[in-house]
Structures are given as structure tokens and as C-alpha cells.
mmCIF file of C-alpha atoms in Angstrom:
data_model
loop_
_atom_site.group_PDB
_atom_site.id
_atom_site.type_symbol
_atom_site.label_atom_id
_atom_site.label_comp_id
_atom_site.label_asym_id
_atom_site.label_seq_id
_atom_site.Cartn_x
_atom_site.Cartn_y
_atom_site.Cartn_z
ATOM 1 C CA MET P 370 -56.331 51.600 -160.375
ATOM 2 C CA LYS P 371 -52.837 49.776 -159.566
ATOM 3 C CA ILE P 372 -51.328 46.745 -161.090
ATOM 4 C CA GLY P 373 -48.423 45.080 -159.303
ATOM 5 C CA ILE P 374 -45.610 43.533 -161.175
ATOM 6 C CA VAL P 375 -44.367 40.529 -159.224
ATOM 7 C CA GLY P 376 -42.249 37.399 -159.684
ATOM 8 C CA LEU P 377 -39.090 35.703 -158.584
ATOM 9 C CA PRO P 378 -35.871 37.938 -158.330
ATOM 10 C CA ASN P 379 -34.030 38.533 -161.603
ATOM 11 C CA VAL P 380 -37.012 37.570 -164.065
ATOM 12 C CA GLY P 381 -37.196 41.088 -165.649
ATOM 13 C CA LYS P 382 -39.703 42.760 -163.323
ATOM 14 C CA SER P 383 -37.713 46.134 -163.107
ATOM 15 C CA THR P 384 -36.821 45.931 -166.774
ATOM 16 C CA LEU P 385 -40.336 45.604 -167.700
ATOM 17 C CA PHE P 386 -41.323 48.457 -165.551
ATOM 18 C CA LYS P 387 -38.723 50.665 -167.111
ATOM 19 C CA ALA P 388 -39.988 49.700 -170.579
ATOM 20 C CA LEU P 389 -43.488 50.256 -169.557
ATOM 21 C CA THR P 390 -42.825 53.898 -167.835
ATOM 22 C CA HIS P 391 -39.677 54.891 -169.507
ATOM 23 C CA LYS P 392 -38.192 55.652 -165.984
ATOM 24 C CA ASP P 393 -34.623 55.318 -165.287
ATOM 25 C CA ILE P 394 -34.569 52.703 -162.318
ATOM 26 C CA ASP P 395 -31.877 50.575 -160.734
ATOM 27 C CA ILE P 396 -31.535 47.315 -162.541
ATOM 28 C CA ASN P 397 -28.877 44.735 -161.494
ATOM 29 C CA ASN P 398 -27.828 41.120 -161.725
ATOM 30 C CA TYR P 399 -28.565 40.277 -158.127
ATOM 31 C CA PRO P 400 -31.645 39.377 -155.897
ATOM 32 C CA PHE P 401 -33.616 42.246 -154.205
ATOM 33 C CA CYS P 402 -32.178 45.054 -156.308
ATOM 34 C CA THR P 403 -35.633 46.381 -156.041
ATOM 35 C CA ILE P 404 -36.631 47.136 -152.171
ATOM 36 C CA GLU P 405 -39.140 49.914 -152.301
ATOM 37 C CA PRO P 406 -41.683 49.595 -154.862
ATOM 38 C CA ASN P 407 -41.286 51.775 -158.071
ATOM 39 C CA VAL P 408 -44.502 53.461 -159.281
ATOM 40 C CA GLY P 409 -45.363 54.602 -162.704
ATOM 41 C CA VAL P 410 -48.391 55.990 -164.588
ATOM 42 C CA VAL P 411 -48.751 54.413 -168.050
ATOM 43 C CA GLU P 412 -50.858 55.774 -170.939
ATOM 44 C CA VAL P 413 -53.342 53.169 -172.461
ATOM 45 C CA PRO P 414 -52.673 53.084 -176.194
ATOM 46 C CA ASP P 415 -55.801 54.000 -178.157
ATOM 47 C CA ALA P 416 -56.214 54.732 -181.791
ATOM 48 C CA ARG P 417 -59.747 56.056 -181.307
ATOM 49 C CA LEU P 418 -58.475 59.118 -179.727
ATOM 50 C CA ASP P 419 -56.775 60.474 -182.715
ATOM 51 C CA ALA P 420 -59.684 59.346 -185.049
ATOM 52 C CA LEU P 421 -62.230 61.371 -182.724
ATOM 53 C CA ALA P 422 -59.853 64.442 -182.298
ATOM 54 C CA ALA P 423 -59.750 64.607 -186.250
ATOM 55 C CA VAL P 424 -63.551 64.768 -186.332
ATOM 56 C CA SER P 425 -63.809 67.481 -183.576
ATOM 57 C CA LYS P 426 -60.523 69.141 -184.690
ATOM 58 C CA SER P 427 -59.400 69.009 -181.062
ATOM 59 C CA GLN P 428 -56.403 70.951 -179.738
ATOM 60 C CA LYS P 429 -55.161 67.993 -177.593
ATOM 61 C CA THR P 430 -55.924 64.500 -176.512
ATOM 62 C CA ILE P 431 -55.722 63.006 -173.148
ATOM 63 C CA PRO P 432 -55.536 59.220 -173.040
ATOM 64 C CA ALA P 433 -56.614 56.870 -170.093
ATOM 65 C CA VAL P 434 -53.962 55.678 -167.640
ATOM 66 C CA VAL P 435 -53.159 52.761 -165.427
ATOM 67 C CA GLU P 436 -50.516 52.637 -162.851
ATOM 68 C CA PHE P 437 -47.798 50.086 -162.589
ATOM 69 C CA VAL P 438 -46.127 49.034 -159.308
ATOM 70 C CA ASP P 439 -42.694 47.257 -159.415
ATOM 71 C CA ILE P 440 -42.678 45.092 -156.291
ATOM 72 C CA ALA P 441 -39.623 43.448 -154.727
ATOM 73 C CA GLY P 442 -38.937 39.799 -155.650
ATOM 74 C CA LEU P 443 -40.650 37.071 -153.834
ATOM 75 C CA VAL P 444 -38.690 33.937 -152.686
ATOM 76 C CA LYS P 445 -39.726 30.509 -151.343
ATOM 77 C CA GLY P 446 -40.653 31.098 -147.668
ATOM 78 C CA ALA P 447 -41.930 34.656 -148.302
ATOM 79 C CA SER P 448 -45.176 33.651 -146.412
ATOM 80 C CA GLU P 449 -43.019 33.177 -143.428
ATOM 81 C CA GLY P 450 -40.996 36.312 -143.735
ATOM 82 C CA GLU P 451 -38.071 34.800 -146.123
ATOM 83 C CA GLY P 452 -36.334 37.534 -148.137
ATOM 84 C CA LEU P 453 -38.495 40.536 -148.273
ATOM 85 C CA GLY P 454 -41.755 38.351 -147.849
ATOM 86 C CA ASN P 455 -43.459 40.639 -145.403
ATOM 87 C CA LYS P 456 -42.774 43.723 -147.423
ATOM 88 C CA PHE P 457 -43.670 41.867 -150.574
ATOM 89 C CA LEU P 458 -47.019 40.686 -149.292
ATOM 90 C CA HIS P 459 -48.006 44.095 -147.912
ATOM 91 C CA ASN P 460 -47.252 45.825 -151.156
ATOM 92 C CA ILE P 461 -49.197 43.396 -153.207
ATOM 93 C CA ARG P 462 -52.219 43.771 -151.037
ATOM 94 C CA GLU P 463 -52.616 47.313 -151.988
ATOM 95 C CA VAL P 464 -52.745 46.729 -155.917
ATOM 96 C CA ASP P 465 -55.957 45.733 -157.637
ATOM 97 C CA ALA P 466 -54.377 43.378 -160.134
ATOM 98 C CA ILE P 467 -51.142 41.142 -160.618
ATOM 99 C CA VAL P 468 -48.829 40.992 -163.569
ATOM 100 C CA GLN P 469 -46.596 37.879 -162.834
ATOM 101 C CA VAL P 470 -43.294 38.120 -164.780
ATOM 102 C CA VAL P 471 -42.064 34.486 -165.409
ATOM 103 C CA ARG P 472 -38.645 33.963 -166.887
ATOM 104 C CA VAL P 473 -38.689 31.517 -169.744
ATOM 105 C CA PHE P 474 -35.408 32.519 -171.418
ATOM 106 C CA ALA P 475 -32.013 30.845 -170.747
ATOM 107 C CA ASN P 476 -28.953 32.967 -170.132
ATOM 108 C CA ASP P 477 -26.005 31.809 -168.314
ATOM 109 C CA THR P 478 -24.789 35.259 -167.473
ATOM 110 C CA ILE P 479 -28.157 36.192 -165.569
ATOM 111 C CA THR P 480 -28.398 34.522 -162.195
ATOM 112 C CA HIS P 481 -31.544 32.573 -161.579
ATOM 113 C CA VAL P 482 -32.513 32.449 -157.867
ATOM 114 C CA HIS P 483 -33.027 28.610 -158.205
ATOM 115 C CA GLU P 484 -30.003 28.036 -160.395
ATOM 116 C CA SER P 485 -32.099 26.631 -163.251
ATOM 117 C CA VAL P 486 -34.707 27.941 -165.675
ATOM 118 C CA ASP P 487 -38.184 26.199 -164.971
ATOM 119 C CA PRO P 488 -41.227 28.510 -165.406
ATOM 120 C CA GLU P 489 -43.797 26.044 -164.232
ATOM 121 C CA ARG P 490 -41.818 25.537 -161.014
ATOM 122 C CA ASP P 491 -41.409 29.313 -160.583
ATOM 123 C CA ILE P 492 -45.190 29.887 -161.006
ATOM 124 C CA GLU P 493 -45.850 27.153 -158.559
ATOM 125 C CA ILE P 494 -43.533 28.654 -155.863
ATOM 126 C CA ILE P 495 -45.240 31.959 -156.064
ATOM 127 C CA GLU P 496 -48.760 30.445 -156.067
ATOM 128 C CA THR P 497 -47.899 28.607 -153.023
ATOM 129 C CA GLU P 498 -46.412 31.291 -151.128
ATOM 130 C CA LEU P 499 -49.721 33.456 -151.955
ATOM 131 C CA ILE P 500 -51.929 30.637 -150.999
ATOM 132 C CA LEU P 501 -50.037 30.169 -147.663
ATOM 133 C CA ALA P 502 -50.291 33.995 -146.769
ATOM 134 C CA ASP P 503 -53.989 33.840 -147.746
ATOM 135 C CA MET P 504 -54.608 30.867 -145.592
ATOM 136 C CA ALA P 505 -53.080 32.777 -142.608
ATOM 137 C CA THR P 506 -55.654 35.581 -143.384
ATOM 138 C CA VAL P 507 -58.543 33.283 -143.603
ATOM 139 C CA ASP P 508 -57.766 31.558 -140.450
ATOM 140 C CA LYS P 509 -57.923 34.682 -138.449
ATOM 141 C CA THR P 510 -61.103 35.616 -140.293
ATOM 142 C CA LEU P 511 -62.607 32.300 -139.320
ATOM 143 C CA GLN P 512 -61.906 32.688 -135.682
ATOM 144 C CA ARG P 513 -63.426 36.150 -135.625
ATOM 145 C CA LEU P 514 -66.640 35.150 -137.476
ATOM 146 C CA THR P 515 -67.162 31.821 -135.517
ATOM 147 C CA LYS P 516 -67.319 34.052 -132.302
ATOM 148 C CA ARG P 517 -69.841 36.232 -133.855
ATOM 149 C CA ALA P 518 -71.865 33.511 -135.361
ATOM 150 C CA ARG P 519 -72.327 31.796 -131.904
ATOM 151 C CA GLY P 520 -74.027 35.144 -130.862
ATOM 152 C CA ASN P 521 -76.486 34.449 -133.694
ATOM 153 C CA ASP P 522 -75.038 37.308 -135.887
ATOM 154 C CA LYS P 523 -76.875 36.383 -139.106
ATOM 155 C CA ASP P 524 -74.308 38.401 -141.127
ATOM 156 C CA ALA P 525 -71.523 36.509 -139.583
ATOM 157 C CA VAL P 526 -73.145 33.230 -140.388
ATOM 158 C CA ALA P 527 -73.677 34.053 -143.988
ATOM 159 C CA GLN P 528 -69.957 35.430 -144.221
ATOM 160 C CA LEU P 529 -68.753 32.247 -142.399
ATOM 161 C CA ASP P 530 -69.988 29.997 -145.257
ATOM 162 C CA VAL P 531 -68.183 32.076 -147.830
ATOM 163 C CA VAL P 532 -64.935 31.975 -145.933
ATOM 164 C CA GLU P 533 -65.119 28.300 -145.339
ATOM 165 C CA ARG P 534 -65.561 27.775 -149.033
ATOM 166 C CA VAL P 535 -62.641 29.758 -149.647
ATOM 167 C CA ARG P 536 -60.498 27.891 -147.025
ATOM 168 C CA THR P 537 -61.463 24.472 -148.509
ATOM 169 C CA ALA P 538 -60.057 25.691 -151.908
ATOM 170 C CA LEU P 539 -56.765 27.015 -150.384
ATOM 171 C CA ASP P 540 -56.395 23.724 -148.515
ATOM 172 C CA ALA P 541 -56.596 21.910 -151.972
ATOM 173 C CA GLY P 542 -54.020 24.162 -153.426
ATOM 174 C CA ALA P 543 -56.465 26.149 -155.435
ATOM 175 C CA LEU P 544 -56.495 30.072 -155.754
ATOM 176 C CA ALA P 545 -59.339 31.957 -153.996
ATOM 177 C CA ARG P 546 -60.506 33.311 -157.247
ATOM 178 C CA SER P 547 -61.341 29.820 -158.408
ATOM 179 C CA VAL P 548 -64.249 29.639 -155.947
ATOM 180 C CA PRO P 549 -67.611 30.494 -157.461
ATOM 181 C CA LEU P 550 -69.077 33.329 -155.384
ATOM 182 C CA ASP P 551 -72.214 35.552 -155.653
ATOM 183 C CA MET P 552 -70.565 38.845 -155.777
ATOM 184 C CA THR P 553 -74.023 40.620 -155.907
ATOM 185 C CA ASP P 554 -74.570 39.448 -152.272
ATOM 186 C CA THR P 555 -73.743 42.141 -149.820
ATOM 187 C CA ASN P 556 -72.244 39.836 -147.107
ATOM 188 C CA THR P 557 -70.012 38.246 -149.645
ATOM 189 C CA GLN P 558 -68.791 41.600 -150.941
ATOM 190 C CA THR P 559 -68.062 42.711 -147.466
ATOM 191 C CA ILE P 560 -65.970 39.771 -146.340
ATOM 192 C CA VAL P 561 -64.184 39.487 -149.715
ATOM 193 C CA ARG P 562 -63.088 43.095 -149.380
ATOM 194 C CA GLU P 563 -62.281 42.832 -145.736
ATOM 195 C CA MET P 564 -59.848 40.015 -146.371
ATOM 196 C CA SER P 565 -58.192 41.374 -149.520
ATOM 197 C CA LEU P 566 -56.794 37.930 -150.437
ATOM 198 C CA LEU P 567 -53.806 37.901 -152.673
ATOM 199 C CA THR P 568 -55.133 34.946 -154.757
ATOM 200 C CA MET P 569 -58.434 36.552 -155.266
ATOM 201 C CA LYS P 570 -56.861 39.403 -157.250
ATOM 202 C CA PRO P 571 -56.986 39.095 -161.067
ATOM 203 C CA LEU P 572 -53.720 37.787 -162.571
ATOM 204 C CA LEU P 573 -51.900 38.015 -166.034
ATOM 205 C CA TYR P 574 -48.608 36.232 -166.704
ATOM 206 C CA VAL P 575 -45.964 37.927 -168.770
ATOM 207 C CA TYR P 576 -43.582 35.291 -170.161
ATOM 208 C CA ASN P 577 -40.144 36.916 -170.393
ATOM 209 C CA MET P 578 -38.741 34.977 -173.429
ATOM 210 C CA MET P 579 -36.644 35.140 -176.598
ATOM 211 C CA GLU P 580 -37.641 34.435 -180.293
ATOM 212 C CA GLY P 581 -37.441 30.678 -180.645
ATOM 213 C CA ASP P 582 -38.249 29.804 -177.009
ATOM 214 C CA ALA P 583 -40.716 27.234 -176.648
ATOM 215 C CA LEU P 584 -43.792 27.670 -174.480
ATOM 216 C CA PRO P 585 -44.908 24.634 -172.543
ATOM 217 C CA PRO P 586 -48.740 23.729 -173.122
ATOM 218 C CA SER P 587 -49.554 24.324 -169.477
ATOM 219 C CA LEU P 588 -48.405 27.986 -169.762
ATOM 220 C CA ALA P 589 -49.751 28.621 -172.945
ATOM 221 C CA ALA P 590 -53.340 27.763 -171.479
ATOM 222 C CA LYS P 591 -52.899 30.493 -168.898
ATOM 223 C CA PRO P 592 -53.842 34.209 -169.594
ATOM 224 C CA HIS P 593 -50.615 35.665 -170.738
ATOM 225 C CA VAL P 594 -48.520 38.069 -172.927
ATOM 226 C CA GLN P 595 -45.253 37.018 -174.451
ATOM 227 C CA LEU P 596 -42.451 39.500 -174.269
ATOM 228 C CA ASP P 597 -38.690 39.788 -174.919
ATOM 229 C CA VAL P 598 -38.442 42.315 -171.918
ATOM 230 C CA LYS P 599 -34.651 43.126 -172.786
ATOM 231 C CA ILE P 600 -35.672 44.127 -176.234
ATOM 232 C CA GLU P 601 -38.588 46.329 -175.001
ATOM 233 C CA GLU P 602 -35.989 48.237 -172.827
ATOM 234 C CA GLU P 603 -33.618 48.565 -175.859
ATOM 235 C CA LEU P 604 -36.406 50.167 -177.853
ATOM 236 C CA ILE P 605 -36.811 52.894 -175.534
ATOM 237 C CA ALA P 606 -33.564 54.459 -176.583
ATOM 238 C CA MET P 607 -34.338 53.869 -180.532
ATOM 239 C CA THR P 608 -36.235 56.058 -182.940
ATOM 240 C CA PRO P 609 -39.020 54.324 -185.057
ATOM 241 C CA GLN P 610 -36.683 54.398 -188.141
ATOM 242 C CA GLU P 611 -33.803 52.818 -186.219
ATOM 243 C CA ALA P 612 -36.279 49.889 -184.711
ATOM 244 C CA ALA P 613 -37.439 49.386 -188.315
ATOM 245 C CA GLU P 614 -34.014 49.081 -189.793
ATOM 246 C CA LEU P 615 -33.217 46.432 -187.236
ATOM 247 C CA GLU P 616 -36.694 44.771 -187.542
ATOM 248 C CA MET P 617 -37.379 45.324 -183.836
ATOM 249 C CA THR P 618 -41.104 45.607 -183.006
ATOM 250 C CA SER P 619 -42.524 46.461 -179.609
ATOM 251 C CA HIS P 620 -45.401 44.451 -177.972
ATOM 252 C CA ILE P 621 -45.611 46.533 -174.872
ATOM 253 C CA ASP P 622 -48.915 48.021 -175.920
ATOM 254 C CA ALA P 623 -50.347 44.639 -175.951
ATOM 255 C CA LEU P 624 -49.576 44.214 -172.218
ATOM 256 C CA ILE P 625 -50.947 47.531 -171.316
ATOM 257 C CA THR P 626 -54.156 46.886 -173.004
ATOM 258 C CA ALA P 627 -54.550 43.468 -171.599
ATOM 259 C CA ALA P 628 -53.657 44.853 -168.063
ATOM 260 C CA TYR P 629 -56.228 47.342 -168.609
ATOM 261 C CA ASP P 630 -58.926 44.827 -169.575
ATOM 262 C CA LEU P 631 -57.726 42.767 -166.515
ATOM 263 C CA LEU P 632 -58.923 45.367 -164.237
ATOM 264 C CA GLY P 633 -62.378 44.943 -165.643
ATOM 265 C CA LEU P 634 -62.175 48.581 -167.122
ATOM 266 C CA GLN P 635 -63.224 50.271 -170.227
ATOM 267 C CA THR P 636 -63.192 53.447 -171.980
ATOM 268 C CA TYR P 637 -65.671 56.208 -173.105
ATOM 269 C CA PHE P 638 -64.895 59.431 -174.612
ATOM 270 C CA THR P 639 -65.658 63.219 -174.555
ATOM 271 C CA THR P 640 -64.620 65.171 -177.585
ATOM 272 C CA GLY P 641 -64.793 68.779 -178.694
ATOM 273 C CA GLU P 642 -62.511 71.577 -179.972
ATOM 274 C CA VAL P 643 -60.549 71.879 -176.753
ATOM 275 C CA GLU P 644 -59.959 68.223 -176.320
ATOM 276 C CA THR P 645 -60.825 64.654 -177.052
ATOM 277 C CA ARG P 646 -60.366 62.699 -173.807
ATOM 278 C CA ALA P 647 -60.449 59.007 -172.703
ATOM 279 C CA TRP P 648 -62.291 58.391 -169.510
ATOM 280 C CA THR P 649 -61.925 55.012 -167.646
ATOM 281 C CA VAL P 650 -65.078 53.315 -166.140
ATOM 282 C CA ARG P 651 -65.648 49.790 -164.992
ATOM 283 C CA LYS P 652 -67.286 47.465 -167.393
ATOM 284 C CA GLY P 653 -71.165 47.368 -166.764
ATOM 285 C CA ALA P 654 -71.263 51.014 -165.446
ATOM 286 C CA LEU P 655 -74.419 52.889 -165.874
ATOM 287 C CA ALA P 656 -74.454 56.212 -167.413
ATOM 288 C CA PRO P 657 -74.473 58.258 -164.041
ATOM 289 C CA GLU P 658 -71.497 56.260 -162.883
ATOM 290 C CA ALA P 659 -69.639 57.246 -166.065
ATOM 291 C CA ALA P 660 -70.637 60.961 -165.454
ATOM 292 C CA GLY P 661 -69.315 60.780 -162.065
ATOM 293 C CA VAL P 662 -65.929 59.948 -163.328
ATOM 294 C CA ILE P 663 -65.650 63.424 -164.555
ATOM 295 C CA HIS P 664 -67.194 65.175 -161.576
ATOM 296 C CA THR P 665 -69.276 63.782 -158.533
ATOM 297 C CA ASP P 666 -71.860 66.386 -159.175
ATOM 298 C CA PHE P 667 -72.445 65.158 -162.569
ATOM 299 C CA GLU P 668 -73.521 61.783 -161.097
ATOM 300 C CA GLU P 669 -75.515 63.222 -158.264
ATOM 301 C CA LYS P 670 -77.473 65.546 -160.490
ATOM 302 C CA PHE P 671 -77.559 63.386 -163.777
ATOM 303 C CA ILE P 672 -80.540 64.116 -165.982
ATOM 304 C CA CYS P 673 -79.501 62.325 -169.204
ATOM 305 C CA ALA P 674 -76.912 61.872 -171.842
ATOM 306 C CA ASP P 675 -76.274 61.954 -175.489
ATOM 307 C CA VAL P 676 -74.425 58.908 -176.744
ATOM 308 C CA VAL P 677 -73.090 57.953 -180.074
ATOM 309 C CA TYR P 678 -70.596 55.054 -180.703
ATOM 310 C CA TRP P 679 -67.283 56.214 -181.882
ATOM 311 C CA GLU P 680 -67.290 54.618 -185.222
ATOM 312 C CA ASP P 681 -70.490 55.942 -185.957
ATOM 313 C CA LEU P 682 -69.357 59.539 -185.139
ATOM 314 C CA VAL P 683 -66.263 59.179 -187.209
ATOM 315 C CA ALA P 684 -68.330 57.857 -190.136
ATOM 316 C CA ALA P 685 -70.722 60.555 -189.829
ATOM 317 C CA GLY P 686 -68.106 63.259 -189.669
ATOM 318 C CA SER P 687 -69.945 65.450 -186.963
ATOM 319 C CA ARG P 688 -72.376 64.977 -184.022
ATOM 320 C CA ALA P 689 -75.238 66.692 -186.024
ATOM 321 C CA ALA P 690 -74.562 64.470 -188.909
ATOM 322 C CA ALA P 691 -74.638 61.462 -186.535
ATOM 323 C CA ARG P 692 -77.944 62.624 -185.080
ATOM 324 C CA ASP P 693 -79.535 63.269 -188.427
ATOM 325 C CA ALA P 694 -78.417 59.648 -189.410
ATOM 326 C CA GLY P 695 -80.258 58.297 -186.234
ATOM 327 C CA LYS P 696 -76.875 57.193 -184.731
ATOM 328 C CA LEU P 697 -77.008 59.502 -181.597
ATOM 329 C CA GLN P 698 -79.395 58.658 -178.845
ATOM 330 C CA THR P 699 -80.417 60.384 -175.681
ATOM 331 C CA VAL P 700 -80.343 57.918 -172.689
ATOM 332 C CA GLY P 701 -81.277 57.854 -169.125
ATOM 333 C CA LYS P 702 -80.023 56.366 -165.690
ATOM 334 C CA ASP P 703 -80.411 52.838 -166.735
ATOM 335 C CA TYR P 704 -78.112 52.966 -169.889
ATOM 336 C CA VAL P 705 -75.293 50.640 -169.557
ATOM 337 C CA VAL P 706 -71.996 52.254 -170.926
ATOM 338 C CA ARG P 707 -70.269 50.547 -173.916
ATOM 339 C CA ASP P 708 -66.522 50.546 -174.454
ATOM 340 C CA GLY P 709 -66.074 53.267 -177.234
ATOM 341 C CA ASP P 710 -69.238 55.359 -176.435
ATOM 342 C CA VAL P 711 -68.858 59.100 -176.918
ATOM 343 C CA MET P 712 -70.917 60.749 -174.286
ATOM 344 C CA GLU P 713 -72.156 64.258 -173.492
ATOM 345 C CA PHE P 714 -73.822 64.640 -170.066
ATOM 346 C CA LYS P 715 -76.576 66.903 -168.889
ATOM 347 C CA HIS P 716 -77.176 67.463 -165.305
ATOM 348 C CA GLY P 717 -78.813 69.759 -162.923
ATOM 349 C CA ALA P 718 -77.297 72.968 -161.471
#
């Protein structure tokens, strides 16, 4: 699962990427320093891993991970090819969710592409460009579906209704994800997937701000994380003792956790003497799907699973003690996996 880091030039995207991944990348005070996307795999912080490893006396722990992609800066007119607009839009279509970095801090030594700091304006610029790009996609889709609908294609008729509702929202300046859609419907799923609309993707804002900066109420109401991205970069080179002496605290873990949640993901665990491992599965997944994350054969030949919630296992001190306490249960194919479940699967040969 990929999360794209987007925003105007010079708002701190690449610095944030460096703080997340600890990768040494090119960061300079001019627009389009980033041209080709930087990609990095980031561990999802989870204290439950160590607690479970202590119970199982595991030799190692393996955390869940998410992939972050640092995408070139977007400028006004990107939907018509301005700046690196076409490249930007292509790259963002390939990610599953968006983290938009918004500059809130003021610093005369760091160039702003619009020569003033105005986070609300900057958000509107990017939203407008994404909406315009989506409108072009939707218009092409409408033309194609209209021809099919005239031929009494029932699927096309159903999909046409969905696309027309999305087009109405975009015309009004709203994002595609604001349109209430029945995502359990096959036709809706198909056409939404085919269009891969930019404004349909989940979005989290990162407000790049310094201590003491005020956040306008309109920004505070949006799903967001507040970071001083420059401090996060400086903390990379410090030991915990040095950071404590300077009273500097990292908040990067809050962003990683929020981004993981943004993707609609949750974690279940397997644990034993060899390793304790966090596995990623979508929220609402059934037990066979969770088994398939480990190996496709486990899903296809799923029989049942032994499940205990992580806190109950830690409190009991062992799987056997958890079973004796009635905290471990054997579940079938209809079991909905919870975040924090510890699972052991049984499957056919």
C-alpha cells in the first residue's frame, strides 16, 4: 500500500520524507528539487510487538510497514501541464492515499512559490487542480458509457448514474469522495476503480508549523497531523539523550500511525519463539483473508483459527493460560478480524 506525499513546491515534502525514511535525498530551496519520486518503506510503530515478544520469548520482532512516495511539487495549472503537472498527476494516480503537506510556518529565507504564506489558499490550489484533472477523466468516461448505454448495456446504465453524480459534485467544487456511493455494488466498484479519481483517494493533511504558530479553525477541522518538519529532520542525527537534553520530541510516529489508519488497515499478530510479527490486513477482513496475507494457500485451504486478543494473552502470560481462562477461542470462516488479534491458523494440506 502506497501513500503519496504531495503539496506545493518548498513546503517540506522531501524533508518530511527524509524524516520518515531516514534516507539521504536532495533537499534544496527551489521549486521542483524533486523530479522523480523518492520511495521508502517505513515501519509502523507498535508497542504491542515487544509486549507479545516478551511473552513468547521471541528471537526477533517484525513490524508492519507502509510505503511512502515523495512526489514532485504541484503548481497552479498542473491539470493543464504546468510545472511537472502531468508527471505529478500520473504519480499520484499510482498511490492508495494522499498526505498533503501544507506550509503554515513563516520564514523569509525559504521561498514560497506564491510569495506569501497562506495555507488555506494553498489547499484550495491543490484541490482545484485535482478536481480539474478528475473532471477530464470523468468526461471521457461519460462519453464511453453513454455510447454503451444507448445500446441497452445494463451495466453501463448503472455505471453512468454513478459517474454523473460524481460529475455534479466536481462541477460544484466538491471532491469525489464527498459523493455517497454504495461501494458494495459491483458496478460502482468497477467504475470507481477504472476511473482512479484523484479526489476519491483518502487524504490526510500534514501542517508544517513551528511552536507558537496559530492554526485557522477551517484547517483544524480537517483530518490532520501537526509537525515541525525541520525539527523532525534534525532529530534523525540525535541520540535520545541529546534530544532529551534539548527538550525536543518527535511526533513522526503519530503521522505514520494516522497514515496507516487512513488506508483502512489494521494489524493482527502471530507470535512464537522464532518471531513475533505484525501482519497488515484491511479493516473488516474475515479470518481466511487474514490467513491469505501469510500465504495464499492458507486462505484457499482455511479450516479454522485460534484467536486471542493481545492484551488477554499478555495478561495470561501464555497461550495455554489464556485458553484455560477462556480467552482463546477457535473461529471459522465468518470471523471478522479485530485490530490486535493474535492468530494461529489451521489449514488443509
